[in-house]
Amino acid sequence: MNVGVAHSEVNPNTHVMNSRGMWLAYALGAGLLHIVLLSIPFFSAPVAWTLMNIIHNLGMCVFLHAVKGTPFETPDQSGTRLLTHREQLDYGVQFTSSQKFFTISPIILYFLASFYAKYDPTHFILNTTFLLSILIPKMPQHVRIFGINKY
Amino acid sequence: MRPEPGGCCCRRPLRANGCVKNGEVRNGYVRSSTATAAAAGQIHHVTENGGLYKRPFNEVFEETPMLVAVLTYVGYGVLTLFGYLRDFLRHWRIEKCHHATEREEQKDFVSLYQDFENFYTRNLYMRIRDNWNRPICSVPGARVDIMERQSHDYNWSFKYTGNIIKGVINMGSYNYLGFARNTGYCQEAAAEVLKEYGAGVCSTRQEIGNLDKHEELEKLVARFLGVEAAMTYGMGFATNSMNIPALVGKGCLILSDELNHASLVLGARLSGATIRIFKHNNMQSLEKLLKDAIVYGQPRTRRPWKKILILVEGIYSMEGSIVRLPEVIALKKKYKAYLYLDEAHSIGALGPSGRGVVDYFGLDPEDVDVMMGTFTKSFGAAGGYIGGKKALIDYLRTHSHSAVYATSMSPPVMEQIITSMKCIMGQDGTSLGKECIQQLAENTRYFRRRLKEMGFIIYGNEDSPVVPLMLYMPAKIGAFGREMLKRNIGVVVVGFPATPIIESRARFCLSAAHTKEILDTALKEIDEVGDLLQLKYSRRRLVPLLDRPFDETTYEETED
């Protein structure tokens, strides 16, 4: 079970996000996280939504933008060792549908969190900070700002 | 077409917002017959394409059920999280670390082992490692003996118990015509030649390693295939990887199927040619690439390509699909490209007289420019061959890396090939060859039909002796392999990343050596394990041919 033994796909990570059912699995996972947060009795609805927003954005930041390379050896001699998963998606072709989906989903969560928090200032500041922190790495230019996560 | 930086315009067409077209590359032959085809459950191409196909071409890849796909992702997610947890424990020495690490003194140096690249191997592959590399200790015929081994530290190390599991039904060996035997006249002839010539040749073809047996074998192979001349090599993988660089170079274009074998991919990359990949078995995709190549020429300079070579395989061993050879040949003639056909799995296994996929479709072998194949699968030997026009083979004799640097084929192996090939052709006076071919075809039809009736999802063409049974979830990969071994059946299972993430499978290779009793036993056990592991996913919903959402993008790989 090694990469490249059966087909010429250099990096299978590139179309994991396009496979059948991945978006649904992701949505269900986010829904499950939200139900867990809502079940904790001393969280009010705004707190639960803001926490959901924060945890979701942190999780997405770690798995899509912080972790670099592939968990298996690829036949391209580690050409993708310094690329995050987001940068590996679709071999660097921009504006594909899964990239758009994963850009839009934190925005939708932000709308919902703002709505349920009744546009409260504290919640607004928290939600907006975390939204921006997850949207900036999703820009199409693959630049490391301030050298964060370069190597 | 949006001009890109660098001015390269001959890539795949882009929509205005830069997305690649998808969905247009769909097999047009489906459109008119979708309603009846879905009802009949099969798609016939006999009359559709102006009579290119003389027999029905039934290839089906049933779509993954959505629930199964979601559960598969959950499975991989749980495994990943536990992998991170275990790595954490290993890092902080709470858990014993079995894999290689650097010495304490070298911890501050540049790291020797890339930890993350081995994440998958450490945390997923190691858990079910006992399903692979099983040592066998008998000839891999219809039944094989496997050495039993145990692991007390969760597959990090194995100990042999000393037992041998005898008579395991072998559903994993590429033994299509049953020539993997240690008795019979093939083996006796090979033993005679071993006595006469010895085992080794000790030289390359161009130096002093060209035996009369090589000449005899090559003439026989050329007659078998129906081509002018042929050349044989000691290793099948090396045949592809060393000969494609001799045929194409920089300034040439290679159009290669998505699911081509690693040897073809390696050969294509070594050659230095530009490689473009078309969707698996999709003739629209291939035609589009051919048209673009001829209209736009080489990138930047717009000069015409020196050569365009189409690389396809006869049977794709992971999918069980057969190449659409009539259409490929029609396209090749229309656009004046060359065709390289790799018949590693299909030679001997397809066709009414066992001559491979060209025979299966009833086409002329002269239409295929380079016919490559291996002797490993149907002939019970080792090595590969390339067949074609005499000028081509003469060129390869001088320019191929394998001919110049690699040791030539061993004499007993050659004798095995010669006797088995004569047997298949019927020249040994018996009808054993014909019977084997028919037995294989019957076994294929029977096995596939029974598995489909049981409700498993089976990929591939109706006539292909390679039968992939879909497992999907990572835990079932290990469970299936182990349960089958408990019931005395040896199977090969494959998972991510060798296959797409949701398409892990068990791959059965049928053989003419399997009798109906053996197949019935195997089917009974597969039925039982299928019920136990709930593998019967099929809903008989046949997606029209190759409409699988494999990839949204096609891409170009250049060596400059």
XYZ file of C-alpha atoms in Angstrom:
711
model
C 0.000 0.000 0.000
C 2.298 2.681 -1.206
C 1.687 5.773 -3.227
C 2.257 5.377 -6.913
C 2.111 1.635 -7.109
C -1.184 1.399 -8.907
C -1.665 4.659 -10.765
C 0.116 7.787 -11.841
C -1.429 10.052 -9.237
C 1.532 11.834 -7.729
C -0.160 13.222 -4.648
C -3.505 11.711 -3.608
C -3.960 14.526 -1.090
C -4.860 16.841 -3.923
C -8.267 15.406 -4.586
C -9.235 14.020 -1.206
C -11.431 17.063 -0.729
C -13.176 16.482 -4.044
C -14.159 12.908 -3.329
C -17.703 11.819 -3.011
C -19.240 12.613 0.332
C -16.354 14.621 1.776
C -18.309 17.854 1.993
C -21.235 16.049 3.568
C -18.934 14.349 6.086
C -17.401 17.706 6.927
C -20.817 19.337 7.377
C -21.974 16.467 9.571
C -18.809 16.723 11.653
C -19.358 20.437 12.165
C -22.992 19.759 13.042
C -21.951 17.148 15.584
C -19.501 19.571 17.176
C -22.272 22.114 17.446
C -24.688 19.678 19.060
C -22.045 18.742 21.614
C -21.503 22.401 22.431
C -25.209 23.088 22.661
C -25.676 20.175 25.062
C -23.410 21.699 27.690
C -26.013 23.246 29.996
C -24.247 26.422 31.106
C -23.482 27.694 27.600
C -26.086 30.091 26.243
C -26.830 30.052 22.519
C -24.535 32.996 21.649
C -21.667 31.480 23.671
C -22.187 28.094 22.030
C -22.151 29.606 18.556
C -19.095 31.711 19.209
C -17.282 28.747 20.693
C -18.325 26.672 17.699
C -16.939 29.336 15.411
C -13.670 29.492 17.318
C -13.145 25.738 17.594
C -14.079 25.165 13.967
C -11.728 27.859 12.748
C -8.899 26.626 14.945
C -9.387 23.067 13.756
C -9.480 24.133 10.125
C -6.400 26.291 10.641
C -4.451 23.394 12.105
C -5.424 20.722 9.602
C -5.555 22.732 6.412
C -3.085 25.537 6.987
C -0.588 24.528 9.623
C 0.218 20.902 8.868
C 2.561 20.708 5.916
C 3.429 17.937 3.525
C 1.776 14.567 3.122
C 1.381 11.766 5.659
C 2.802 9.331 3.098
C 5.833 9.393 0.847
C 5.099 10.671 -2.636
C 6.993 9.883 -5.823
C 7.678 13.560 -6.512
C 10.639 13.498 -4.123
C 8.993 15.632 -1.447
C 8.141 18.513 -3.727
C 5.123 19.136 -1.533
C 6.935 18.937 1.778
C 6.595 22.641 2.459
C 3.050 23.059 1.182
C 0.018 23.046 3.430
C -2.985 20.967 2.469
C -4.747 24.022 1.112
C -1.847 24.759 -1.181
C -1.727 21.154 -2.320
C -5.393 21.065 -3.280
C -5.811 20.415 -6.990
C -2.097 20.841 -7.605
C -2.226 24.588 -7.047
C -5.032 25.311 -9.486
C -7.022 28.097 -7.864
C -10.759 28.689 -7.509
C -11.823 25.074 -7.707
C -15.123 24.170 -6.123
C -13.776 22.515 -3.001
C -11.551 25.521 -2.302
C -14.576 27.753 -2.656
C -16.631 25.523 -0.382
C -14.045 25.579 2.368
C -13.718 29.356 2.073
C -17.452 29.904 2.283
C -18.156 27.589 5.213
C -16.409 29.674 7.915
C -18.182 32.732 6.503
C -21.571 31.035 6.853
C -20.721 30.015 10.398
C -19.772 33.632 11.061
C -23.143 34.858 9.797
C -24.969 32.369 11.954
C -22.874 33.165 15.020
C -23.418 36.899 14.577
C -27.141 36.353 14.172
C -27.478 34.197 17.255
C -25.333 36.555 19.309
C -27.717 39.361 18.375
C -24.686 41.366 17.148
C -23.287 41.735 20.646
C -19.951 43.713 20.591
C -17.771 41.208 22.502
C -18.943 38.292 20.451
C -18.518 40.377 17.321
C -14.886 41.135 18.054
C -14.114 37.480 18.832
C -15.920 36.119 15.797
C -14.438 38.630 13.390
C -10.887 38.078 14.614
C -11.160 34.351 14.178
C -12.860 34.688 10.816
C -10.099 36.899 9.503
C -7.469 34.576 10.899
C -8.948 31.722 8.897
C -9.652 33.723 5.743
C -6.215 35.239 5.321
C -4.459 31.874 4.791
C -7.051 30.989 2.164
C -5.938 33.674 -0.254
C -4.791 32.348 -3.644
C -1.281 33.720 -3.362
C 0.944 31.227 -1.587
C 2.912 33.621 0.584
C 4.098 33.113 4.110
C 3.372 36.353 5.981
C 6.121 37.182 8.497
C 7.714 33.846 7.655
C 5.199 31.961 9.806
C 5.129 28.257 9.013
C 7.758 28.562 6.355
C 9.740 25.403 7.117
C -8.659 31.131 -23.442
C -7.227 33.248 -20.719
C -3.539 33.874 -21.378
C -1.455 32.787 -18.432
C 1.790 34.305 -17.219
C 4.453 32.867 -19.433
C 2.155 32.914 -22.415
C 1.413 29.239 -22.401
C -1.937 28.759 -24.043
C -2.018 25.149 -24.939
C -3.246 23.852 -21.631
C -6.676 22.477 -21.081
C -9.410 25.030 -21.739
C -10.433 27.240 -18.866
C -13.720 28.829 -18.143
C -13.823 32.578 -17.689
C -13.292 32.365 -13.963
C -10.383 30.005 -14.360
C -12.110 26.772 -13.473
C -11.427 23.723 -15.555
C -14.280 22.263 -17.514
C -15.786 19.209 -16.039
C -18.591 17.082 -17.199
C -18.079 17.772 -20.863
C -15.650 14.907 -21.093
C -18.373 12.380 -20.826
C -18.745 9.347 -22.975
C -21.152 10.409 -25.678
C -22.266 6.881 -26.402
C -24.268 6.886 -23.219
C -26.652 9.674 -24.059
C -28.982 7.919 -26.421
C -29.257 4.698 -24.569
C -29.279 5.758 -20.918
C -32.913 4.933 -20.301
C -32.855 1.475 -21.785
C -29.359 0.798 -20.533
C -30.250 1.600 -16.970
C -33.246 -0.659 -17.214
C -31.312 -3.469 -18.830
C -28.467 -2.941 -16.455
C -25.895 -3.205 -19.188
C -24.627 -0.999 -21.919
C -24.060 -2.414 -25.340
C -21.850 -0.810 -27.877
C -22.331 -3.219 -30.683
C -24.204 -0.912 -33.005
C -23.482 2.417 -31.387
C -20.132 3.469 -32.829
C -20.538 2.467 -36.428
C -19.548 -1.122 -35.777
C -16.181 -0.526 -34.071
C -17.012 -3.056 -31.424
C -17.809 -6.562 -32.551
C -18.980 -7.648 -29.129
C -20.726 -5.979 -26.198
C -18.451 -3.920 -24.009
C -19.819 -4.032 -20.483
C -17.880 -2.041 -18.006
C -19.438 -0.861 -14.806
C -18.211 1.147 -11.851
C -21.019 1.449 -9.396
C -20.981 4.641 -7.423
C -20.083 4.621 -3.747
C -23.165 4.832 -1.530
C -23.138 8.169 0.274
C -23.474 6.684 3.750
C -20.524 4.400 3.134
C -18.418 7.330 1.914
C -19.217 9.395 5.004
C -18.458 6.475 7.314
C -15.178 5.893 5.486
C -14.127 9.468 6.158
C -15.160 9.078 9.793
C -12.998 5.958 9.925
C -9.961 7.719 8.498
C -10.623 10.698 10.776
C -10.674 8.536 13.890
C -7.510 6.751 12.767
C -5.807 10.099 12.151
C -6.749 11.441 15.566
C -5.541 8.299 17.269
C -2.404 8.502 15.166
C -1.703 11.965 16.507
C -2.375 10.760 20.029
C -0.014 7.806 19.676
C 2.682 10.009 18.142
C 2.322 12.337 21.091
C 2.677 9.446 23.527
C 5.695 8.107 21.669
C 7.308 11.524 21.611
C 6.973 11.934 25.356
C 8.207 8.383 25.958
C 4.952 7.304 27.566
C 4.739 4.617 24.916
C 7.561 2.489 23.563
C 8.806 3.730 20.204
C 9.407 0.897 17.742
C 10.399 2.765 14.639
C 13.776 4.218 13.810
C 14.730 7.426 15.578
C 17.903 9.421 15.743
C 20.371 9.136 18.541
C 20.130 11.520 21.466
C 23.301 13.344 20.415
C 21.899 14.039 16.971
C 18.572 15.461 18.029
C 19.670 19.027 17.300
C 20.893 18.260 13.810
C 18.737 18.456 10.690
C 16.303 15.614 11.109
C 17.209 12.336 9.495
C 13.725 10.870 9.433
C 10.790 12.860 8.189
C 8.267 11.993 10.832
C 5.208 13.287 9.119
C 5.891 11.473 5.878
C 5.762 8.197 7.741
C 2.616 9.085 9.639
C 0.452 6.886 7.484
C 2.856 3.950 7.575
C 3.288 4.184 11.358
C -0.293 4.647 12.368
C -2.448 3.022 9.725
C -0.385 0.574 7.718
C 1.337 -0.991 10.735
C -1.971 -1.928 12.315
C -2.950 -4.186 9.423
C 0.508 -5.061 8.148
C -0.058 -8.783 8.587
C -2.177 -8.825 5.433
C 0.802 -8.153 3.184
C 4.202 -9.696 2.612
C 2.904 -13.075 3.718
C 5.694 -15.580 3.078
C 4.571 -18.486 0.929
C 6.493 -21.711 0.761
C 5.089 -23.582 -2.188
C 4.440 -22.956 -5.862
C 1.658 -20.347 -6.198
C -0.871 -22.436 -8.089
C -4.540 -22.701 -7.306
C -3.577 -23.575 -3.743
C -0.571 -22.325 -1.861
C 1.101 -22.931 1.508
C 1.585 -19.918 3.729
C 3.965 -19.750 6.654
C 2.113 -18.841 9.771
C 3.415 -15.890 11.733
C 2.404 -14.160 14.900
C 3.027 -10.743 16.294
C 3.077 -9.907 19.973
C 3.707 -6.195 19.589
C 0.893 -5.255 17.220
C 2.624 -6.013 13.938
C 5.881 -4.207 14.606
C 7.703 -7.521 14.494
C 6.692 -11.019 13.405
C 7.690 -14.415 14.699
C 7.195 -17.626 12.784
C 5.303 -20.206 14.773
C 6.728 -23.027 12.685
C 3.297 -23.984 11.368
C 2.530 -23.928 7.694
C -1.036 -23.237 6.636
C -1.433 -25.742 3.846
C -3.736 -25.612 0.883
C -4.795 -21.983 1.105
C -6.935 -21.122 -1.912
C -4.901 -18.638 -3.864
C -6.991 -15.736 -5.126
C -4.125 -13.290 -5.328
C -1.536 -14.687 -7.731
C -1.413 -13.526 -11.341
C -1.679 -17.056 -12.516
C -4.311 -16.550 -15.202
C -3.714 -19.658 -17.272
C -2.496 -21.886 -14.502
C 1.106 -22.253 -15.680
C 2.547 -21.681 -12.214
C 3.225 -25.329 -11.471
C 6.076 -27.510 -10.373
C 4.933 -30.600 -12.321
C 4.064 -31.187 -15.938
C 6.008 -30.996 -19.146
C 6.711 -27.234 -18.900
C 8.603 -27.842 -15.719
C 10.372 -30.903 -17.158
C 11.476 -28.982 -20.221
C 12.727 -26.137 -18.040
C 14.644 -28.630 -15.888
C 16.286 -30.090 -19.003
C 17.383 -26.671 -20.172
C 18.638 -25.904 -16.671
C 20.861 -28.984 -16.875
C 22.145 -27.956 -20.278
C 22.607 -24.197 -19.958
C 22.733 -23.572 -16.234
C 20.784 -20.903 -14.403
C 22.660 -17.703 -15.191
C 23.710 -15.989 -18.396
C 26.348 -13.706 -16.858
C 26.256 -11.117 -19.536
C 24.127 -8.571 -21.321
C 22.452 -9.149 -24.672
C 24.923 -6.986 -26.515
C 28.033 -8.606 -25.096
C 28.072 -12.341 -24.870
C 24.659 -13.031 -23.392
C 22.713 -13.621 -26.586
C 21.838 -17.316 -26.583
C 20.200 -19.278 -29.367
C 17.317 -19.721 -26.983
C 16.806 -15.963 -27.060
C 16.495 -16.017 -30.836
C 14.100 -18.939 -30.684
C 12.000 -17.258 -28.023
C 11.811 -13.979 -29.887
C 10.737 -15.621 -33.111
C 8.072 -17.505 -31.196
C 6.822 -14.385 -29.444
C 6.621 -12.529 -32.752
C 4.596 -15.350 -34.261
C 2.358 -15.529 -31.220
C 1.548 -11.832 -31.312
C 1.264 -11.593 -35.075
C 3.972 -8.936 -35.442
C 7.138 -8.805 -37.490
C 9.672 -9.062 -34.687
C 9.948 -9.058 -30.925
C 12.567 -8.555 -28.261
C 12.538 -9.957 -24.757
C 13.956 -8.610 -21.518
C 14.682 -10.141 -18.162
C 12.313 -7.970 -16.126
C 8.824 -6.721 -16.923
C 9.093 -3.460 -15.011
C 12.430 -2.719 -16.636
C 10.937 -3.344 -20.078
C 8.657 -0.334 -19.682
C 10.938 1.932 -17.762
C 13.972 1.341 -19.956
C 12.366 1.272 -23.376
C 10.073 4.276 -23.326
C 13.107 6.566 -22.950
C 14.578 4.902 -26.033
C 11.443 5.594 -28.054
C 10.574 9.164 -27.093
C 12.577 12.084 -25.850
C 12.423 15.828 -25.351
C 10.082 17.489 -27.793
C 7.755 14.498 -27.900
C 4.380 14.217 -26.263
C 3.149 11.299 -24.188
C -0.582 10.908 -23.587
C -0.917 8.525 -20.718
C -3.968 7.079 -19.038
C -4.754 8.210 -15.519
C -4.355 4.768 -14.020
C -1.220 3.634 -15.803
C 1.172 1.451 -13.914
C 4.198 2.834 -12.118
C 6.559 1.307 -14.695
C 4.919 3.266 -17.520
C 4.930 6.434 -15.440
C 8.577 5.996 -14.557
C 9.517 5.305 -18.153
C 7.589 8.364 -19.322
C 9.273 10.569 -16.744
C 12.734 9.248 -17.523
C 12.295 9.958 -21.192
C 12.093 13.719 -20.772
C 9.006 14.039 -22.947
C 6.002 16.144 -22.017
C 3.361 14.053 -20.302
C -0.357 14.777 -20.446
C -2.853 12.615 -18.686
C -6.316 11.750 -19.941
C -9.166 10.443 -17.852
C -9.264 6.727 -17.411
C -10.509 4.972 -20.529
C -12.258 8.160 -21.593
C -12.035 8.635 -25.343
C -13.437 12.159 -25.288
C -10.633 13.216 -22.977
C -8.039 11.554 -25.186
C -9.431 13.106 -28.341
C -9.465 16.539 -26.775
C -5.826 16.190 -25.762
C -4.882 14.970 -29.228
C -6.668 17.845 -30.897
C -5.086 20.399 -28.590
C -1.671 18.883 -29.106
C -1.908 19.048 -32.869
C -3.511 22.447 -33.067
C -1.355 24.204 -30.482
C 1.876 22.271 -30.776
C 4.589 22.574 -28.180
C 4.155 25.150 -25.426
C 5.665 28.557 -26.068
C 7.302 27.760 -29.407
C 4.152 26.344 -31.054
C 6.286 23.962 -33.078
C 4.692 20.643 -33.947
C 5.436 17.759 -31.626
C 8.083 15.366 -32.871
C 6.058 12.328 -31.840
C 2.836 11.755 -30.007
C 2.743 8.473 -28.105
C -0.411 7.158 -26.456
C 0.294 4.883 -23.477
C -2.475 2.503 -22.494
C -2.709 -0.831 -20.767
C -4.683 -3.884 -21.849
C -6.229 -4.644 -18.481
C -5.848 -2.205 -15.621
C -5.139 -4.398 -12.680
C -6.546 -2.127 -9.988
C -9.847 -1.459 -11.715
C -10.352 -4.583 -13.753
C -11.206 -2.452 -16.756
C -10.239 -3.203 -20.335
C -8.985 -0.475 -22.631
C -11.301 0.666 -25.416
C -8.859 -0.428 -28.034
C -11.018 -0.016 -31.180
C -11.652 3.602 -30.337
C -8.049 4.263 -29.400
C -6.879 2.821 -32.709
C -9.445 4.868 -34.606
C -8.234 8.017 -32.848
C -4.617 7.118 -33.417
C -5.174 6.691 -37.121
C -7.168 9.887 -37.389
C -4.594 12.055 -35.627
C -1.514 10.088 -36.722
C -0.181 9.324 -33.273
C 1.669 6.214 -32.095
C 0.220 3.642 -29.739
C 2.086 1.790 -26.991
C -0.011 -0.983 -25.543
C 1.075 -2.584 -22.280
C -0.505 -6.024 -22.141
C 0.994 -7.101 -18.847
C -2.246 -8.548 -17.530
C -4.152 -9.177 -20.718
C -1.726 -11.310 -22.758
C -2.842 -14.908 -22.492
C -5.841 -13.934 -20.402
C -8.108 -12.355 -23.015
C -9.173 -13.308 -26.451
C -10.503 -16.516 -27.963
C -6.988 -17.745 -28.680
C -5.290 -16.054 -25.777
C -3.408 -13.484 -27.848
C -4.444 -10.592 -25.644
C -6.657 -7.574 -25.969
C -6.026 -7.168 -29.708
C -7.407 -10.660 -30.232
C -10.271 -9.960 -27.821
C -11.541 -7.102 -29.972
C -10.688 -8.846 -33.228
C -8.322 -6.129 -34.407
C -5.188 -6.186 -36.492
C -1.947 -6.360 -34.481
C -0.273 -4.201 -37.110
C -2.348 -1.254 -35.929
C -0.611 -1.173 -32.568
C 2.824 0.326 -33.041
C 4.476 -1.029 -29.919
C 3.020 -4.105 -28.250
C 4.548 -4.633 -24.863
C 3.754 -7.369 -22.407
C 5.127 -9.468 -19.611
C 5.657 -13.165 -19.154
C 5.093 -12.956 -15.435
C 1.336 -13.299 -15.413
C -0.047 -15.814 -17.858
C 3.108 -17.746 -18.697
C 4.331 -18.504 -15.211
C 7.794 -17.132 -15.907
C 9.471 -13.742 -15.572
C 10.388 -10.995 -17.958
C 8.846 -8.814 -20.616
C 8.769 -8.375 -24.342
C 8.226 -5.675 -26.922
C 6.798 -6.530 -30.319
C 6.390 -4.438 -33.430
C 7.848 -3.731 -36.823
C 11.291 -5.118 -37.551
C 12.831 -1.664 -37.911
C 11.536 -0.704 -34.468
C 12.882 -3.847 -32.812
C 16.259 -3.498 -34.538
C 16.425 0.044 -33.211
C 15.597 -1.149 -29.709
C 18.268 -3.850 -29.859
C 20.888 -1.140 -30.123
C 19.339 1.704 -28.172
C 17.474 0.172 -25.263
C 19.023 0.426 -21.811
C 17.895 -3.068 -20.963
C 19.681 -4.514 -23.947
C 22.910 -2.715 -23.275
C 23.151 -2.894 -19.509
C 20.801 -5.500 -18.115
C 21.577 -9.175 -17.965
C 19.552 -11.185 -20.413
C 16.860 -13.654 -19.520
C 17.779 -16.876 -17.828
C 17.580 -20.106 -19.951
C 15.176 -22.174 -17.799
C 12.812 -19.203 -17.637
C 12.961 -18.941 -21.420
C 12.165 -22.597 -21.806
C 9.167 -22.203 -19.528
C 7.927 -19.383 -21.731
C 8.588 -21.326 -24.919
C 6.729 -24.404 -23.746
C 3.823 -22.500 -22.254
C 3.474 -20.312 -25.338
C 3.487 -23.334 -27.617
C 0.885 -24.891 -25.369
C -1.351 -21.820 -25.629
C -0.927 -21.707 -29.389
C -1.815 -25.389 -29.556
C 1.466 -26.353 -31.187
C 2.368 -29.021 -28.691
C -0.273 -31.302 -30.132
C -2.661 -31.165 -27.205
C -5.665 -28.948 -26.717
C -4.507 -28.018 -23.224
C -3.997 -24.386 -24.171
C -7.468 -23.962 -25.584
C -8.977 -25.638 -22.546
C -7.105 -23.331 -20.195
C -8.280 -20.262 -22.067
C -11.851 -21.455 -22.041
C -11.667 -22.440 -18.394
C -10.410 -18.980 -17.498
C -13.196 -17.292 -19.447
C -15.801 -19.503 -17.795
C -14.339 -18.929 -14.364
C -14.366 -15.185 -14.949
C -17.971 -15.089 -16.018
C -19.130 -17.407 -13.285
C -17.242 -15.719 -10.476
C -18.279 -12.222 -11.436
C -21.882 -13.201 -11.916
C -22.080 -14.933 -8.547
C -20.443 -12.057 -6.711
C -22.781 -9.548 -8.304
C -25.773 -11.687 -7.423
C -24.620 -11.808 -3.826
C -24.741 -8.042 -3.762
C -21.110 -6.980 -3.680
C -19.910 -3.982 -5.637
C -17.537 -5.265 -8.291
C -15.632 -2.943 -10.594
C -14.495 -3.489 -14.102
C -15.306 -5.209 -17.324
C -17.383 -8.385 -17.474
C -14.579 -10.305 -19.163
C -11.616 -9.260 -17.096
C -10.101 -11.951 -14.852
C -9.112 -9.268 -12.357
C -12.038 -8.792 -9.980
C -11.895 -5.841 -7.534
C -14.393 -6.168 -4.704
C -15.028 -2.896 -2.932
C -14.432 -2.688 0.791
C -14.359 1.108 1.262
C -13.693 1.409 4.980
C -10.144 1.191 6.324
C -11.014 -1.228 9.116
C -12.629 -3.619 6.683
C -9.405 -3.851 4.700
C -7.666 -5.512 7.611
C -10.714 -7.455 8.695
C -11.349 -8.897 5.236
C -7.780 -10.040 4.766
C -7.645 -11.704 8.157
C -11.061 -13.325 7.994
C -10.322 -14.791 4.601
C -7.040 -16.242 5.843
C -8.829 -17.783 8.802
C -11.097 -19.495 6.284
C -8.091 -20.663 4.289
C -8.348 -18.234 1.384
C -5.541 -15.858 0.510
C -6.555 -12.520 -0.977
C -4.812 -9.261 -1.810
C -6.337 -6.124 -0.277
C -5.427 -2.579 -1.238
C -6.246 0.752 0.329
C -5.421 4.434 0.339
C -3.095 5.883 -0.959
C -2.665 3.245 -3.637
C -6.359 3.706 -4.472
C -8.554 6.784 -4.073
C -9.422 7.428 -0.463
C -12.911 5.979 -0.493
C -12.200 3.090 -2.832
C -10.263 0.476 -0.932
C -10.747 -2.938 -2.414
C -9.901 -6.595 -2.346
C -8.572 -7.792 -5.666
C -9.207 -11.348 -6.816
C -7.180 -12.757 -9.697
C -8.885 -15.702 -11.291
C -6.990 -18.574 -12.764
C -7.600 -21.434 -15.141
C -6.210 -23.632 -12.383
C -9.254 -22.864 -10.222
C -11.808 -25.601 -10.594
C -15.467 -24.961 -10.044
C -15.278 -26.599 -6.601
C -12.523 -24.246 -5.526
C -14.491 -21.264 -6.781
C -17.633 -22.454 -5.032
C -15.769 -22.856 -1.749
C -14.255 -19.412 -2.152
C -17.625 -17.896 -3.018
C -19.254 -19.485 0.001
C -16.591 -18.055 2.280
C -16.743 -14.648 0.618
C -20.511 -14.697 1.124
C -20.057 -15.479 4.802
C -17.427 -12.813 5.326
C -19.540 -10.362 3.352
C -22.425 -10.906 5.734
C -20.160 -10.699 8.744
C -18.513 -7.440 7.641
C -21.593 -6.059 5.863
C -19.896 -5.642 2.524
C -22.920 -6.122 0.308
C -23.380 -2.532 -0.691
C -24.682 -2.935 -4.177
C -28.004 -1.357 -4.971
C -27.869 -2.355 -8.617
C -27.712 1.293 -9.480
C -25.421 1.196 -12.476
C -23.902 4.573 -13.240
C -23.587 4.915 -17.033
C -20.086 3.728 -17.726
C -17.183 5.764 -16.513
C -19.014 8.667 -15.032
C -16.999 8.669 -11.859
C -15.983 11.998 -10.344
C -12.346 11.072 -10.338
C -10.712 14.412 -10.715
C -11.749 17.887 -11.645
C -8.502 18.941 -13.242
C -6.184 17.593 -15.834
C -2.685 18.828 -15.655
C 0.436 18.964 -17.696
C 3.793 17.847 -16.527
C 6.842 19.137 -18.271
C 10.435 18.405 -17.659
C 11.631 21.865 -18.546
